[in-house]
Amino acid sequence: MFTLFFRGMILYIAMIFTMRALGKRQLGQFQPYEFAMTILLADVISAPMESVSTPLLHGLLPVAAMIVVYGVITLCSMKSDRLRAFFSGKPAVVVRRGEIDRAELNRLCMSVSDLLEGLRGAGFLDPADVGTAIVEANGSISAFAKSEERPPTAREMGVSTPYEGMPLVLIMDGRIQPDNLRATGKDEAWLNRLLKARSLTVETVFFSSLNTEGEMLIQPMTGEIETLRAMNEGEVGW
């Protein structure tokens, strides 16, 4: 019993390390060779996990081999455009200037229903609003509105807008996020002073973030959410 338990644990850890080697991709963003690897991994690891008579190395060695092959394919794809197109495919434009390309759909073995489903996933209920749609190499559909259908930009309206970067989470579930706090150029003493002025401590704050306009959001464990000016615009440096 304990043998099966520890074998399962070892193989599970090996699976986690292998999936981490694929980077931050989601399952739907896998390239074809990456998706094939995940299917094979499940089959290879299941055999030694189910049977004690199967040597553990019979599961670990194929996993190591697939990691090596994956690394070689990834490296070749980074070095060669032709190999990248062979292993991963190329994006295909299926809607051009508002018109569906029937020939391209047939080449991709896609139906109009598949295209409409992808457009809805991209936020378009009415295909008449789509100016360009692209089937990416991983099978997802990127769609863009016609120029006359999209909202005007601030540049087109002649409006000057401030820089908008990613807000930094300073406190999460009562714990300071030191890397993010360091990125702001401030320290814990500064953060504690801000909280103390509002009768709060780090432990009593559920969530707090600071945006690139110097505004801090504070959500206590109990009580109302508060937004305050924590930094001047010239102090924001990330």
Coordinates of C-alpha atoms in Angstrom, one line a residue:
M1 CA 0.0 0.0 0.0
F2 CA 2.7 2.5 1.0
T3 CA 4.7 1.5 -2.1
L4 CA 1.8 2.5 -4.4
F5 CA 1.4 5.7 -2.4
F6 CA 5.0 6.8 -2.8
R7 CA 5.2 5.7 -6.4
G8 CA 2.1 7.8 -7.1
M9 CA 3.6 10.8 -5.3
I10 CA 6.9 10.5 -7.2
L11 CA 5.2 10.2 -10.6
Y12 CA 2.9 13.1 -9.7
I13 CA 5.8 15.3 -8.8
A14 CA 7.5 14.3 -12.1
M15 CA 4.4 15.3 -14.0
I16 CA 4.3 18.7 -12.2
F17 CA 7.9 19.4 -13.1
T18 CA 7.3 18.4 -16.7
M19 CA 4.2 20.7 -17.0
R20 CA 6.2 23.5 -15.4
A21 CA 8.8 23.0 -18.2
L22 CA 6.1 24.0 -20.7
G23 CA 6.0 27.5 -19.2
K24 CA 2.9 29.5 -18.5
R25 CA 0.7 28.3 -21.3
Q26 CA -2.9 27.3 -20.7
L27 CA -4.2 24.0 -22.1
G28 CA -6.0 25.8 -24.9
Q29 CA -2.9 27.7 -25.9
F30 CA -0.7 24.6 -26.4
Q31 CA 1.0 24.2 -29.8
P32 CA 0.3 20.8 -31.5
Y33 CA 3.5 19.2 -30.3
E34 CA 2.9 20.4 -26.8
F35 CA -0.6 19.1 -26.7
A36 CA 0.6 15.7 -28.0
M37 CA 3.2 15.6 -25.2
T38 CA 0.6 16.1 -22.5
I39 CA -1.5 13.3 -23.9
L40 CA 1.5 10.9 -24.0
L41 CA 2.5 12.0 -20.5
A42 CA -0.8 10.8 -19.0
D43 CA -0.5 7.4 -20.7
V44 CA 3.2 6.9 -19.8
I45 CA 2.8 7.8 -16.1
S46 CA -0.4 5.8 -15.5
A47 CA 1.2 2.4 -16.2
P48 CA 3.8 2.4 -13.3
M49 CA 1.3 4.2 -11.1
E50 CA -1.3 1.4 -11.4
S51 CA 1.0 -1.6 -11.2
V52 CA 3.8 -2.3 -8.7
S53 CA 5.3 -4.9 -11.0
T54 CA 6.1 -2.1 -13.6
P55 CA 9.5 -0.6 -12.7
L56 CA 9.3 3.1 -11.7
L57 CA 12.0 3.9 -14.3
H58 CA 9.6 2.7 -17.0
G59 CA 7.6 5.8 -16.3
L60 CA 10.3 8.3 -15.5
L61 CA 12.7 7.5 -18.4
P62 CA 10.0 8.2 -21.1
V63 CA 9.1 11.4 -19.3
A64 CA 12.7 12.5 -19.4
A65 CA 12.9 11.5 -23.1
M66 CA 9.9 13.6 -23.9
I67 CA 11.3 16.6 -22.1
V68 CA 14.5 16.3 -24.1
V69 CA 12.5 16.1 -27.4
Y70 CA 10.3 19.0 -26.3
G71 CA 13.4 21.1 -25.6
V72 CA 15.0 20.2 -29.0
I73 CA 11.8 21.1 -30.9
T74 CA 11.3 24.4 -28.9
L75 CA 15.0 25.4 -29.6
C76 CA 14.7 24.5 -33.3
S77 CA 11.4 26.5 -33.5
M78 CA 13.1 29.5 -32.0
K79 CA 16.0 29.3 -34.4
S80 CA 14.1 28.5 -37.7
D81 CA 10.9 30.1 -39.1
R82 CA 10.4 27.1 -41.3
L83 CA 10.6 24.6 -38.5
R84 CA 8.4 26.7 -36.4
A85 CA 5.8 26.8 -39.1
F86 CA 6.1 23.0 -39.5
F87 CA 5.7 22.1 -35.8
S88 CA 3.3 24.8 -34.8
G89 CA 1.6 26.0 -38.0
K90 CA 0.9 29.6 -39.1
P91 CA -1.9 32.1 -38.4
A92 CA -4.5 32.2 -41.1
V93 CA -6.8 35.1 -41.9
V94 CA -10.4 33.9 -42.2
V95 CA -12.2 37.2 -42.3
R96 CA -10.6 40.0 -44.4
R97 CA -12.2 43.4 -44.8
G98 CA -15.4 42.1 -43.3
E99 CA -15.7 39.2 -45.8
I100 CA -15.4 35.5 -44.7
D101 CA -12.7 33.7 -46.7
R102 CA -14.4 30.4 -47.7
A103 CA -11.3 28.9 -49.2
E104 CA -9.3 29.5 -46.0
L105 CA -12.1 28.0 -43.9
N106 CA -12.1 24.9 -46.1
R107 CA -8.3 24.6 -45.9
L108 CA -8.5 24.7 -42.1
C109 CA -11.5 22.2 -42.0
M110 CA -13.6 24.8 -40.2
S111 CA -17.3 25.4 -40.6
V112 CA -19.0 28.7 -40.5
S113 CA -20.5 27.6 -37.1
D114 CA -17.0 27.1 -35.8
L115 CA -16.0 30.5 -36.9
L116 CA -19.2 32.1 -35.4
E117 CA -18.5 30.3 -32.1
G118 CA -14.9 31.7 -32.1
L119 CA -16.1 35.2 -32.9
R120 CA -18.6 35.1 -29.9
G121 CA -15.7 34.0 -27.7
A122 CA -13.8 37.0 -28.9
G123 CA -16.7 39.3 -27.9
F124 CA -18.6 39.7 -31.3
L125 CA -22.3 38.7 -31.4
D126 CA -22.7 40.1 -34.9
P127 CA -20.2 38.9 -37.5
A128 CA -21.0 42.0 -39.5
D129 CA -19.0 44.1 -36.9
V130 CA -15.8 42.1 -37.6
G131 CA -13.3 43.6 -39.9
T132 CA -10.5 41.0 -39.5
A133 CA -10.4 37.6 -37.9
I134 CA -7.4 35.3 -37.6
V135 CA -7.1 31.7 -36.6
E136 CA -3.9 31.6 -34.6
A137 CA -1.4 28.7 -34.7
N138 CA -2.8 27.2 -31.5
G139 CA -6.4 27.2 -32.9
S140 CA -7.8 30.2 -31.0
I141 CA -9.5 33.0 -33.0
S142 CA -8.5 36.7 -32.7
A143 CA -11.1 39.1 -34.0
F144 CA -10.9 42.8 -34.6
A145 CA -13.8 45.2 -35.2
K146 CA -14.2 47.3 -38.3
S147 CA -12.6 50.7 -37.9
E148 CA -16.1 52.4 -38.1
E149 CA -17.5 50.1 -35.4
R150 CA -14.8 50.4 -32.7
P151 CA -14.9 53.2 -30.1
P152 CA -12.6 56.2 -30.7
T153 CA -9.3 56.3 -29.0
A154 CA -8.0 59.1 -26.8
R155 CA -5.5 60.0 -29.4
E156 CA -8.2 60.4 -32.1
M157 CA -10.2 62.6 -29.7
G158 CA -7.1 64.7 -28.9
V159 CA -7.2 63.8 -25.2
S160 CA -4.0 63.5 -23.1
T161 CA -4.0 60.4 -20.9
P162 CA -1.6 59.5 -18.0
Y163 CA 0.5 56.4 -18.1
E164 CA -1.4 53.2 -17.1
G165 CA 0.7 50.4 -15.8
M166 CA 0.0 47.3 -13.9
P167 CA -1.1 47.9 -10.3
L168 CA 1.1 46.3 -7.6
V169 CA -0.5 44.2 -4.9
L170 CA 1.0 45.3 -1.6
I171 CA -1.1 43.2 0.9
M172 CA -2.8 40.0 0.2
D173 CA -4.8 38.2 2.9
G174 CA -3.0 40.0 5.7
R175 CA 0.5 39.5 4.3
I176 CA 2.8 42.0 2.8
Q177 CA 4.1 41.3 -0.7
P178 CA 7.7 42.4 -0.3
D179 CA 8.8 42.3 -4.0
N180 CA 5.9 44.5 -5.0
L181 CA 6.5 46.9 -2.1
R182 CA 10.1 47.2 -3.0
A183 CA 9.2 48.0 -6.6
T184 CA 7.3 51.1 -5.4
G185 CA 10.5 52.4 -3.8
K186 CA 8.8 52.4 -0.4
D187 CA 9.3 50.3 2.7
E188 CA 7.2 48.6 5.4
A189 CA 7.4 51.6 7.7
W190 CA 5.7 53.8 5.1
L191 CA 3.0 51.2 4.6
N192 CA 2.4 50.8 8.3
R193 CA 2.1 54.6 8.7
L194 CA -0.6 54.8 6.1
L195 CA -2.5 51.9 7.7
K196 CA -2.1 53.2 11.2
A197 CA -3.6 56.6 10.2
R198 CA -6.7 54.6 9.4
S199 CA -6.6 52.4 12.5
L200 CA -5.5 49.4 10.5
T201 CA -2.6 46.9 10.6
V202 CA -1.3 44.7 7.9
E203 CA -3.0 41.7 9.5
T204 CA -6.4 43.4 9.4
V205 CA -6.2 44.2 5.6
F206 CA -7.5 41.5 3.2
F207 CA -6.3 43.2 0.0
S208 CA -4.4 46.3 -0.9
S209 CA -3.0 47.5 -4.2
L210 CA -1.3 50.6 -5.6
N211 CA -1.8 51.8 -9.2
T212 CA 0.5 53.9 -11.4
E213 CA -1.5 57.0 -10.6
G214 CA -0.5 56.8 -6.9
E215 CA -3.9 55.6 -5.7
M216 CA -4.1 52.9 -3.1
L217 CA -7.0 50.5 -2.7
I218 CA -7.5 49.1 0.8
Q219 CA -10.0 46.4 1.6
P220 CA -10.0 45.5 5.3
M221 CA -11.0 42.1 6.6
T222 CA -14.1 43.8 7.9
G223 CA -15.4 47.2 6.9
E224 CA -15.7 49.3 3.8
I225 CA -13.2 49.5 0.9
E226 CA -11.3 52.7 0.7
T227 CA -9.3 54.4 -2.0
L228 CA -6.7 57.0 -1.1
R229 CA -3.9 59.1 -2.6
A230 CA -0.8 57.3 -1.3
M231 CA 1.9 58.7 -3.7
N232 CA 2.3 61.8 -5.8
E233 CA 2.5 61.3 -9.6
G234 CA 6.2 62.1 -9.7
E235 CA 6.9 59.3 -7.1
V236 CA 5.5 56.5 -9.3
G237 CA 8.4 54.8 -11.0
W238 CA 7.3 51.4 -12.2

